[in-house]
Short mmCIF file of C-alpha atoms in Angstrom, two decimals:
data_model
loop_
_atom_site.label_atom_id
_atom_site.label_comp_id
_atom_site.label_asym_id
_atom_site.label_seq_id
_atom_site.Cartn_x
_atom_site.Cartn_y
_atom_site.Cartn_z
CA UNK A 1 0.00 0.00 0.00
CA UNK A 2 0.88 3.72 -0.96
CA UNK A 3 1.74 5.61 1.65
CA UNK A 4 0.34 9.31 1.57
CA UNK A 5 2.95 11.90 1.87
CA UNK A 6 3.18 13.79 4.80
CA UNK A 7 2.36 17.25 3.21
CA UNK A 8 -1.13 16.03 1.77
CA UNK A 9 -1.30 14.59 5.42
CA UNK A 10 -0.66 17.91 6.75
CA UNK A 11 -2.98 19.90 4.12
CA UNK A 12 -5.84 17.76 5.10
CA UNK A 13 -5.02 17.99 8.83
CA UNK A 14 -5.23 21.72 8.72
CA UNK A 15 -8.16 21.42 6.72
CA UNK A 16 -9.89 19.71 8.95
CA UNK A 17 -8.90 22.32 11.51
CA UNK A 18 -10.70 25.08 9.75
CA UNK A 19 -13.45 23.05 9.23
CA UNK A 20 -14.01 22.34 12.97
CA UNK A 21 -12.98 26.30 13.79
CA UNK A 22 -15.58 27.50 11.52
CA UNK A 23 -18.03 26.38 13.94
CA UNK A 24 -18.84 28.93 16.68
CA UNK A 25 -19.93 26.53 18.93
CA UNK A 26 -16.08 24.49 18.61
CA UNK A 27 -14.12 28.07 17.67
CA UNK A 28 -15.67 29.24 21.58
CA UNK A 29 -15.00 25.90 23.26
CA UNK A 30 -11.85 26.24 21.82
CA UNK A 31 -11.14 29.72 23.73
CA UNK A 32 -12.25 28.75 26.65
CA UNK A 33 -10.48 25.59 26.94
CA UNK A 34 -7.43 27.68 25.83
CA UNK A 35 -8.13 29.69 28.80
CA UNK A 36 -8.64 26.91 31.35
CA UNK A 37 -5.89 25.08 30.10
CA UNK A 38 -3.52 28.40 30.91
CA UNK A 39 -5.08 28.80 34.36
CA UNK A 40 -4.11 24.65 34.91
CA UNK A 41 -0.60 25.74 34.23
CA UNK A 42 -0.40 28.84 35.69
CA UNK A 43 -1.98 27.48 38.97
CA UNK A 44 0.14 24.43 38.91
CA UNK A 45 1.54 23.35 42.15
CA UNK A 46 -0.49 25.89 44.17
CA UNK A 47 -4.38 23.98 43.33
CA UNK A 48 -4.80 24.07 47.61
CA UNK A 49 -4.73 27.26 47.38
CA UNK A 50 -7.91 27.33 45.36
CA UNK A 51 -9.44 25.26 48.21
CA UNK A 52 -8.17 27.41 50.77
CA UNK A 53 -9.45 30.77 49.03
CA UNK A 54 -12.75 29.65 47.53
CA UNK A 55 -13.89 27.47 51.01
CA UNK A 56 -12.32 28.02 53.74
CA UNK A 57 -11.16 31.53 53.79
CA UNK A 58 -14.46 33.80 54.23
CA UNK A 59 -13.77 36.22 52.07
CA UNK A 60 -15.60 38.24 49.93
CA UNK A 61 -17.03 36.88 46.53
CA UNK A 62 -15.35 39.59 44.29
CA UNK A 63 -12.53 38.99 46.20
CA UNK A 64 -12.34 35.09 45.71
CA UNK A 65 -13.06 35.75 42.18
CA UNK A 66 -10.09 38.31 41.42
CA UNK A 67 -7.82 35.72 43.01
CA UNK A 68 -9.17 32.81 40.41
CA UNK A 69 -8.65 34.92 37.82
CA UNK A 70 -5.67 36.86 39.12
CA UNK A 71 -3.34 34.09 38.30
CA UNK A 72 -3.10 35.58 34.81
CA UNK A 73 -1.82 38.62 35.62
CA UNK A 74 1.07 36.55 36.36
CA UNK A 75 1.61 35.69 32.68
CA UNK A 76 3.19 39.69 32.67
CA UNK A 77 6.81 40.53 34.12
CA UNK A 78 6.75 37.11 36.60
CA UNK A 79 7.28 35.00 34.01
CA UNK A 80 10.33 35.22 31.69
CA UNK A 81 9.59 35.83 27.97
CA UNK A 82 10.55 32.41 26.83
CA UNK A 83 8.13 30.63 28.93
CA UNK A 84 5.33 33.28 28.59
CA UNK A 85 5.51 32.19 24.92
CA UNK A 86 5.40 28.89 25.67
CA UNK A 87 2.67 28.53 27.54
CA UNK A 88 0.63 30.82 25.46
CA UNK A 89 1.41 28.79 22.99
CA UNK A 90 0.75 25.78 24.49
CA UNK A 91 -2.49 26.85 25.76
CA UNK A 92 -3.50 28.03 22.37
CA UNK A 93 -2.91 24.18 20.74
CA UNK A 94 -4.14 22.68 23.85
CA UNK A 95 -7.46 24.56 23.37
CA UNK A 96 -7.72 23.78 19.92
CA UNK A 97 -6.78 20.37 20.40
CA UNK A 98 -9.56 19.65 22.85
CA UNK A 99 -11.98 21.39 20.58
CA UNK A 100 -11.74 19.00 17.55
CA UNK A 101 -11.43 15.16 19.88
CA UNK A 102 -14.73 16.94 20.99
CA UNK A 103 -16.19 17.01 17.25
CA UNK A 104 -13.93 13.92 16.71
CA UNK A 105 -16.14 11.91 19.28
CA UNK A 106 -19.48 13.66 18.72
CA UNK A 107 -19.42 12.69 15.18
CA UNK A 108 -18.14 9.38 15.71
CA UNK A 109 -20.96 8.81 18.51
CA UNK A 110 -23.04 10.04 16.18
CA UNK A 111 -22.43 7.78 13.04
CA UNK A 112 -20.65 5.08 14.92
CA UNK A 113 -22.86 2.08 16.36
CA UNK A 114 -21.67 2.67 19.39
CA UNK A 115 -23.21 5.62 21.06
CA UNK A 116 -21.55 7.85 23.71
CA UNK A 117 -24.65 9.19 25.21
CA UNK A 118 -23.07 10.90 28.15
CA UNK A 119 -20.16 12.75 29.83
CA UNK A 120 -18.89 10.08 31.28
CA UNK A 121 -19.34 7.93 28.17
CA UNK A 122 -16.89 10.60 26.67
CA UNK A 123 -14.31 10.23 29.44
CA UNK A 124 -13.90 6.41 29.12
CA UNK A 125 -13.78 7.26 25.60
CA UNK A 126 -10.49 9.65 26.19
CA UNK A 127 -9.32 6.45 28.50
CA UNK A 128 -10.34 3.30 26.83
CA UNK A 129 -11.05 4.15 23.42
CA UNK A 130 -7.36 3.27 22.17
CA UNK A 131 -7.26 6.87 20.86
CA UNK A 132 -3.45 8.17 20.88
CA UNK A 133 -4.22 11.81 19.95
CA UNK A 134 -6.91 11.73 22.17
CA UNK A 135 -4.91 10.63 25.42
CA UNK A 136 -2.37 12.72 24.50
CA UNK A 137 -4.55 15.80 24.85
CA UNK A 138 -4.88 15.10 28.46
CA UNK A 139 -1.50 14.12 28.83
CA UNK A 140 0.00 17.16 27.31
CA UNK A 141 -0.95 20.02 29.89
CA UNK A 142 -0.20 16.89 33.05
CA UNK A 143 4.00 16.70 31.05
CA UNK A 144 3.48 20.90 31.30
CA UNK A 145 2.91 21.27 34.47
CA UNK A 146 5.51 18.79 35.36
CA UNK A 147 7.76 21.70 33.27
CA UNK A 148 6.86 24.37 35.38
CA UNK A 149 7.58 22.31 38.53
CA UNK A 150 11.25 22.31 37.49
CA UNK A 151 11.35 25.38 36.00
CA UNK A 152 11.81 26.91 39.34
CA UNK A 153 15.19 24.75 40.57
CA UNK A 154 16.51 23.53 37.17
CA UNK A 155 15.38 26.04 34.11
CA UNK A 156 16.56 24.26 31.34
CA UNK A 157 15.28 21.55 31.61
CA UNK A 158 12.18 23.09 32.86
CA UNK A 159 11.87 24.44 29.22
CA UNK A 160 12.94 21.06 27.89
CA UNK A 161 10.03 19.39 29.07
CA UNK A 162 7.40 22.12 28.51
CA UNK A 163 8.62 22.15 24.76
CA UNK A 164 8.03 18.43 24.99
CA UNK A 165 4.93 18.84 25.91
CA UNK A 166 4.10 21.24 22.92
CA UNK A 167 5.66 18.94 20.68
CA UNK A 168 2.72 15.80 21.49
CA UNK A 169 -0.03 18.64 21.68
CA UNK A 170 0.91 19.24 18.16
CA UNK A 171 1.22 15.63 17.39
CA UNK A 172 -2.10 15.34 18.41
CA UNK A 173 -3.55 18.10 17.08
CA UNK A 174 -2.28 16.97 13.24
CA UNK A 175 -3.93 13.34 14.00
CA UNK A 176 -7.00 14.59 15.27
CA UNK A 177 -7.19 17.31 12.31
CA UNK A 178 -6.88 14.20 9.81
CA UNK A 179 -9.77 12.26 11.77
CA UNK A 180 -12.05 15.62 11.62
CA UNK A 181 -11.05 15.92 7.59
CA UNK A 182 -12.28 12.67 7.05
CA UNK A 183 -15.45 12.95 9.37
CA UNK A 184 -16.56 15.87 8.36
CA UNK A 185 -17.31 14.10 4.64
CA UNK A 186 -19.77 11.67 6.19
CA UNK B 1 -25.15 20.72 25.98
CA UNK B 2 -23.31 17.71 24.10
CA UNK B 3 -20.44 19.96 23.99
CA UNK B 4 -20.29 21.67 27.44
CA UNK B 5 -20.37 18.47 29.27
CA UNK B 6 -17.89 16.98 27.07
CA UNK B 7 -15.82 20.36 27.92
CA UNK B 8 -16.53 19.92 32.15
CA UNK B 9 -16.02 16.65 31.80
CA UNK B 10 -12.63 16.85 30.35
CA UNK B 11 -11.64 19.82 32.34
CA UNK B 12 -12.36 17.73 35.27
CA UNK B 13 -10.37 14.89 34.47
CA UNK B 14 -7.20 17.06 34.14
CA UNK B 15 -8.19 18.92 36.86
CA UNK B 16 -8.34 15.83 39.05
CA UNK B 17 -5.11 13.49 37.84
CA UNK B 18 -3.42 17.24 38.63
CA UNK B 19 -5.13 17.43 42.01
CA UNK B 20 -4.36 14.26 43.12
CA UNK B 21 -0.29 14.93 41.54
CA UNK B 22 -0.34 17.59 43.80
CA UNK B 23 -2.20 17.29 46.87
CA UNK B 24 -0.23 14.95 49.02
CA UNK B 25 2.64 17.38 48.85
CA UNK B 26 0.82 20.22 50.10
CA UNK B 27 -0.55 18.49 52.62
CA UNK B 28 2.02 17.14 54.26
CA UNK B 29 3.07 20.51 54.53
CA UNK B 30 0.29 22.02 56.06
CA UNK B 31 0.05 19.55 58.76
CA UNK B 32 3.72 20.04 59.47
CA UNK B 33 2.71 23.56 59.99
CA UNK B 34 -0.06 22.96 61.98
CA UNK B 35 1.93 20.58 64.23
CA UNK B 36 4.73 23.70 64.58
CA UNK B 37 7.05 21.39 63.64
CA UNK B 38 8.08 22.45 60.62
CA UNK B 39 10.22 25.62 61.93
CA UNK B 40 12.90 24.67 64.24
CA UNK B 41 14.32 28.41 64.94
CA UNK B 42 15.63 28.17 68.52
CA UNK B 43 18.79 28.86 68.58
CA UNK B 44 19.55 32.19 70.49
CA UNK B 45 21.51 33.76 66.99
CA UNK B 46 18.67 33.13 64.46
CA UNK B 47 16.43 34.83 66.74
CA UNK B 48 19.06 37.47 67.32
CA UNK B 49 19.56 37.63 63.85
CA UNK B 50 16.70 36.86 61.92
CA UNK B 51 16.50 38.38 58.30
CA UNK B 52 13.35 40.48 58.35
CA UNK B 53 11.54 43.09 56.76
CA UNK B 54 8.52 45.11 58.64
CA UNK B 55 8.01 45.81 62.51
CA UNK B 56 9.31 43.13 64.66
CA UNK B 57 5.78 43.65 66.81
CA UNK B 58 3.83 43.01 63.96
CA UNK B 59 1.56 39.72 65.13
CA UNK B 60 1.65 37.74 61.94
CA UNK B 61 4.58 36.98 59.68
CA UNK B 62 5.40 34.98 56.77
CA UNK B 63 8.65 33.31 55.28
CA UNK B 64 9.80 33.88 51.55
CA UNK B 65 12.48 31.38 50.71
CA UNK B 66 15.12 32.93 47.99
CA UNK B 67 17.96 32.31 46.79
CA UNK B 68 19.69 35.55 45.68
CA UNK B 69 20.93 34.29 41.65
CA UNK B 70 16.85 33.00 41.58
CA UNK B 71 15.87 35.08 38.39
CA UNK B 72 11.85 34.38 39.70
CA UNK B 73 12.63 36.21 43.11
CA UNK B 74 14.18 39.14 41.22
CA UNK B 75 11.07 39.43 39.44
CA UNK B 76 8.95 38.91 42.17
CA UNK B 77 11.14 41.58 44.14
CA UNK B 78 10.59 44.24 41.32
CA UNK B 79 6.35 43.56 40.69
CA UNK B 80 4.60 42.13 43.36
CA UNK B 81 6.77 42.83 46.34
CA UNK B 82 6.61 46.91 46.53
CA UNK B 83 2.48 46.06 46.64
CA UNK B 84 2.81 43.16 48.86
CA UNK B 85 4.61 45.83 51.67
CA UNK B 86 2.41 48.60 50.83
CA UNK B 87 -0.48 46.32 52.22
CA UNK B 88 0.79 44.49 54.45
CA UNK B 89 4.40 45.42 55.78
CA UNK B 90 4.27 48.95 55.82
CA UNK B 91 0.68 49.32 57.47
CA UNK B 92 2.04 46.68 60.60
CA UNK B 93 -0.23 44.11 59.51
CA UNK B 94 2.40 41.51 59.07
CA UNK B 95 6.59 41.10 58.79
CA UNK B 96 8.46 39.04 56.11
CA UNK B 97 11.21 36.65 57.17
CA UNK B 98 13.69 35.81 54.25
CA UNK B 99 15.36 32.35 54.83
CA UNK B 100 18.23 31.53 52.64
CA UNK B 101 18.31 28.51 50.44
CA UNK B 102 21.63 29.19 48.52
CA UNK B 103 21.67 26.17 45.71
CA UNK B 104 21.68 28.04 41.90
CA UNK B 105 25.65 28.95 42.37
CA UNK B 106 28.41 29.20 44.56
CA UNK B 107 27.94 33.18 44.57
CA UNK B 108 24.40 32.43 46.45
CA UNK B 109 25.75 30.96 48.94
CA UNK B 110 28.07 34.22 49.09
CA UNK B 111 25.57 36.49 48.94
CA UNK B 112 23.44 34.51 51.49
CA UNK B 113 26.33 35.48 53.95
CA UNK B 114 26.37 38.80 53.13
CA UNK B 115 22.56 39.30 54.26
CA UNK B 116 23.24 38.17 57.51
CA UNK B 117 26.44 40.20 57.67
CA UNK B 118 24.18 43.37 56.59
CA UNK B 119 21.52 42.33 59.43
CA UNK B 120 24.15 42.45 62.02
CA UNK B 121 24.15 45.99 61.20
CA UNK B 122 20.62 46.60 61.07
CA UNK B 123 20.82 46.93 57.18
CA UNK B 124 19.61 43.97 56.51
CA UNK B 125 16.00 45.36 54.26
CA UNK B 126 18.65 48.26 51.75
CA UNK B 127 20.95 45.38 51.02
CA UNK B 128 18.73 42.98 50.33
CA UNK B 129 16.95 45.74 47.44
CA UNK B 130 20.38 46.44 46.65
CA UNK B 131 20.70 42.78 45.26
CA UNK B 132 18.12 42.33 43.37
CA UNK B 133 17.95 45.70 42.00
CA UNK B 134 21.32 44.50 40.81
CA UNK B 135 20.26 41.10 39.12
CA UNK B 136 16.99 42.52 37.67
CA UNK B 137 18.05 45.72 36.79
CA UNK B 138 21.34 44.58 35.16
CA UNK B 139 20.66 41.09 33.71
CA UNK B 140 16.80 40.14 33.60
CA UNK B 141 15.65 43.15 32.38
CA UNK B 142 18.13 42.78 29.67
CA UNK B 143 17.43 39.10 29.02
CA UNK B 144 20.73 38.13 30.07
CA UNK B 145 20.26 34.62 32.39
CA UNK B 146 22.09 34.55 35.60
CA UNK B 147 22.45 31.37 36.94
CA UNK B 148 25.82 30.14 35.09
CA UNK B 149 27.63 33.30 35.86
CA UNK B 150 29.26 34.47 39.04
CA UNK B 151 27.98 37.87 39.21
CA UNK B 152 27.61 38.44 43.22
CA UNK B 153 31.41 38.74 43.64
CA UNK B 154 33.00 39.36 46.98
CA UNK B 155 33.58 43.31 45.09
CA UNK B 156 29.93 43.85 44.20
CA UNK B 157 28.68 42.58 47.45
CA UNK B 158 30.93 45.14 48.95
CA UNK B 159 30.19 47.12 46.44
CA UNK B 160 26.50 46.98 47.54
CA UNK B 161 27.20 47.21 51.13
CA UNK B 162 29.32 51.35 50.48
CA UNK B 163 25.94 51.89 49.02
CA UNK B 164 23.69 51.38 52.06
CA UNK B 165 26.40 53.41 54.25
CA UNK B 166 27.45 50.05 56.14
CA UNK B 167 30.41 50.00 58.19
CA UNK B 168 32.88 48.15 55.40
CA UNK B 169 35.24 46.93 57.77
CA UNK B 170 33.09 44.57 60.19
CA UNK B 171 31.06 43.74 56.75
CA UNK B 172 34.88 42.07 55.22
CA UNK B 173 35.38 40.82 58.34
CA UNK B 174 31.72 38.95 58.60
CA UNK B 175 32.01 37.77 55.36
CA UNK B 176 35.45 36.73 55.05
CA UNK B 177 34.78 34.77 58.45
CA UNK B 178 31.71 32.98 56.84
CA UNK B 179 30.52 34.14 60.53
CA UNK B 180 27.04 33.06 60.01
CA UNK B 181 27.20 29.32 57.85
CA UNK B 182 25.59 27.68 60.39
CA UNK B 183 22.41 29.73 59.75
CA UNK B 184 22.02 29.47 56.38
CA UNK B 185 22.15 25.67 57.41
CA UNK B 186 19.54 25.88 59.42
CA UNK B 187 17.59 28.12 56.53
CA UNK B 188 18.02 24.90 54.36
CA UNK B 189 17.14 22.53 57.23
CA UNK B 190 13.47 24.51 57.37
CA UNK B 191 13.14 24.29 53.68
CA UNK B 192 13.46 20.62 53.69
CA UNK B 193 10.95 20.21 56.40
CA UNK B 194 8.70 23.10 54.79
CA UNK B 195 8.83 20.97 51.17
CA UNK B 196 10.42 23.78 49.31
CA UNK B 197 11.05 22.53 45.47
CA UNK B 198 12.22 26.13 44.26
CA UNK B 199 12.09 29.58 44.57
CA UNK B 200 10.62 31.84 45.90
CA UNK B 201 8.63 29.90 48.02
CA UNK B 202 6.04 31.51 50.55
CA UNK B 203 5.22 29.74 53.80
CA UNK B 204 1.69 31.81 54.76
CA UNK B 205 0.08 30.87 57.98
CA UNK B 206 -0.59 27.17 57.25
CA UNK B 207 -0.46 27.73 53.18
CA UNK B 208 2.18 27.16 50.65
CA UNK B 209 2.74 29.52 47.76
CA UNK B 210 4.97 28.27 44.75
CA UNK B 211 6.24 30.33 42.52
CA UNK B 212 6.16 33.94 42.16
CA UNK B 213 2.39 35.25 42.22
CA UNK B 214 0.79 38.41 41.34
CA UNK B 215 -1.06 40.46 44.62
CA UNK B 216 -4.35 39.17 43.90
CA UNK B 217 -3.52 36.07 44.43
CA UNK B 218 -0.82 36.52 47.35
CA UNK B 219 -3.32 39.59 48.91
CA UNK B 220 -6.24 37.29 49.55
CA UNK B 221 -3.89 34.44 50.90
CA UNK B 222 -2.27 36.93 53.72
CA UNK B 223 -5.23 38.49 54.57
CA UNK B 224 -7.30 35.57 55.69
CA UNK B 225 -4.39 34.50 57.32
CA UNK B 226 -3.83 37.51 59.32
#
């Protein structure tokens, strides 16, 4: 058997990208996915903090809310440039990424036999279905945050890791954008 | 609705393989804390000679771990900190203890001793802004990394000390002695019962900040702890 070359691989992948983005509905869970995937990073190592803050602290809701979103600002003069543009970056594919195994698994649920009727159909989808993109999406932002962690004692590799991580979002990305190419014909 | 319970669900499954690689670290931590144990700062010098900023009366404090070559502190120093002592520090509400954790280069552990060397003359709070004016000012800000170099010299640390009006003779003397090793031993004693994994880290009542934060996220931390 032929195989196909990587650039038509790669022109249908990004295809299939725009086709998903053209969507609202996928282009906004997209954003917001982008955001939340930031915030994961951003907030890494410090998630008891959230606890602390948002139950246990007694302090006022637009207070409690500032400090959720607050984390952000942090994106600005705390962080070097380097890894400000990394995990922009990453966020931006990791967003993406989940956006499409969504329309990946809707429209397989949809003409597939076997239905995923709920959310937690969808997550032992992500776990059992055997899809490699699709774990990878959740692994990705998991291999990030383990780059941030050593980011503060041992920078390089710190960066090394976080540009790992990058590297199998975008892996995923260009086998999920094939798989939405080809499902968006049916 | 497909989609957003697709997108909770999947945000929640990160969320929770994350909370679970993180919790048990912070916990620990808390309860050493809460125990007291975590802290063992007896010895008659350390409290003599402990490396402070804010009134000494003040009824809550918090630690910062640093090391001085940490390019994170330096930024930290320069953006959150002046707001962080406008709230906090300079209103009495609470006092920041520095503790030492020299490990990014041998001119850490250097300038380490040169902090306590400017406490023992009360100018403990200039030097300290002397340093990492220093760092930021003259390499992060200019995108120049600082950990492989040896840029706090036995001359600049000097250098920093003529600039706070410190008495240069004892200050040669302290550091040349390495009078004050066996406290930035104990500094890295605390940090290993405190979990520390970089720096800065802030010890906060019975929370643990990693990393340098912004003030609306250290703010609300501080004041419920107050």
């Amino acid at each position: 058997m032929k195989r196909v070359p990587f650039s038509l691989q790669l022109r249908a992948s990004l295809k299939g990208i725009k086709t998903v983005l053209r969507d609202f509905r996928y282009a906004a869970a997209a954003v917001f996915f982008a955001v939340a995937g930031l915030g994961i990073i951003l907030w890494s190592l410090n998630y008891s903090l959230l606890g602390f803050v948002l139950f246990e602290s007694g302090l006022p809701i637009g207070t409690k809310v500032s400090f959720v979103f607050g984390i952000y600002e942090g994106l600005f003069g705390l962080v070097d440039n380097l890894q400000s543009i990394i995990f922009v970056v990453f966020a931006a594919l990791f967003g993406i990424n989940l956006s499409l195994l969504i329309y990946v698994i809707v429209k397989r649920a949809r003409f597939s036999s076997t239905h995923i009727k709920s959310a937690g159909g969808f997550a032992m989808a992500i776990l059992a279905g055997g899809c490699a993109a699709c774990g990878a999406s959740i692994l990705a932002p998991i291999l990030l945050s383990i780059g941030v962690t050593s980011l503060l004692a041992v920078h390089y590799i710190g960066i090394l890791v976080a540009v790992l991580g990058i590297i199998l979002t975008a892996w995923s990305l260009f086998q999920l954008g094939k798989l939405a190419a080809t499902l968006s014909k049916i | 609705m497909k989609i957003i319970g697709f997108a909770v669900t999947s945000l929640a499954l990160v969320g929770m393989v994350l909370f679970v690689l993180n919790g048990s670290e912070q916990q620990s931590t808390t309860e050493k804390l809460d125990n007291g144990s975590a802290v063992q700062t007896d010895e008659a010098l350390s409290e003599q000679l402990q490396l402070s900023i804010g009134d000494k009366a003040a009824s809550f404090s918090f630690i910062e771990y640093i090391d001085y070559k940490c390019s994170s502190c330096a930024r930290f120093h320069k953006t959150t900190w002046p707001e962080v002592k406008e709230a906090f520090i300079d209103t009495g509400k609470a006092r920041l203890v520095i503790r030492n954790i020299p490990f990014i280069g041998p001119d850490s552990r250097r300038a380490a001793h040169a902090s306590f060397c400017a406490a023992e003359q009360g100018l403990f709070e200039p030097f300290h802004d002397e340093v990492y004016s220093y760092t930021h000012n003259e390499f992060e800000d200019k995108g120049e990394g600082i950990a492989q170099q040896d840029i706090l010299t036995t001359e600049k640390l000097s250098e920093f000390m003529q600039n706070v009006e410190g008495n240069m003779e004892e200050f040669n003397r302290c550091t040349a002695d390495e009078k004050y090793d066996s406290l930035i031993v104990q500094d890295l004693k605390s940090s290993e019962s405190d979990q520390v994994i970089g720096t800065p880290t802030f010890i906060i009542g019975a929370q643990k900040i990693t990393g340098p934060k912004p003030i609306s996220v250290m703010g609300p931390i501080i004041e419920a702890s107050l």
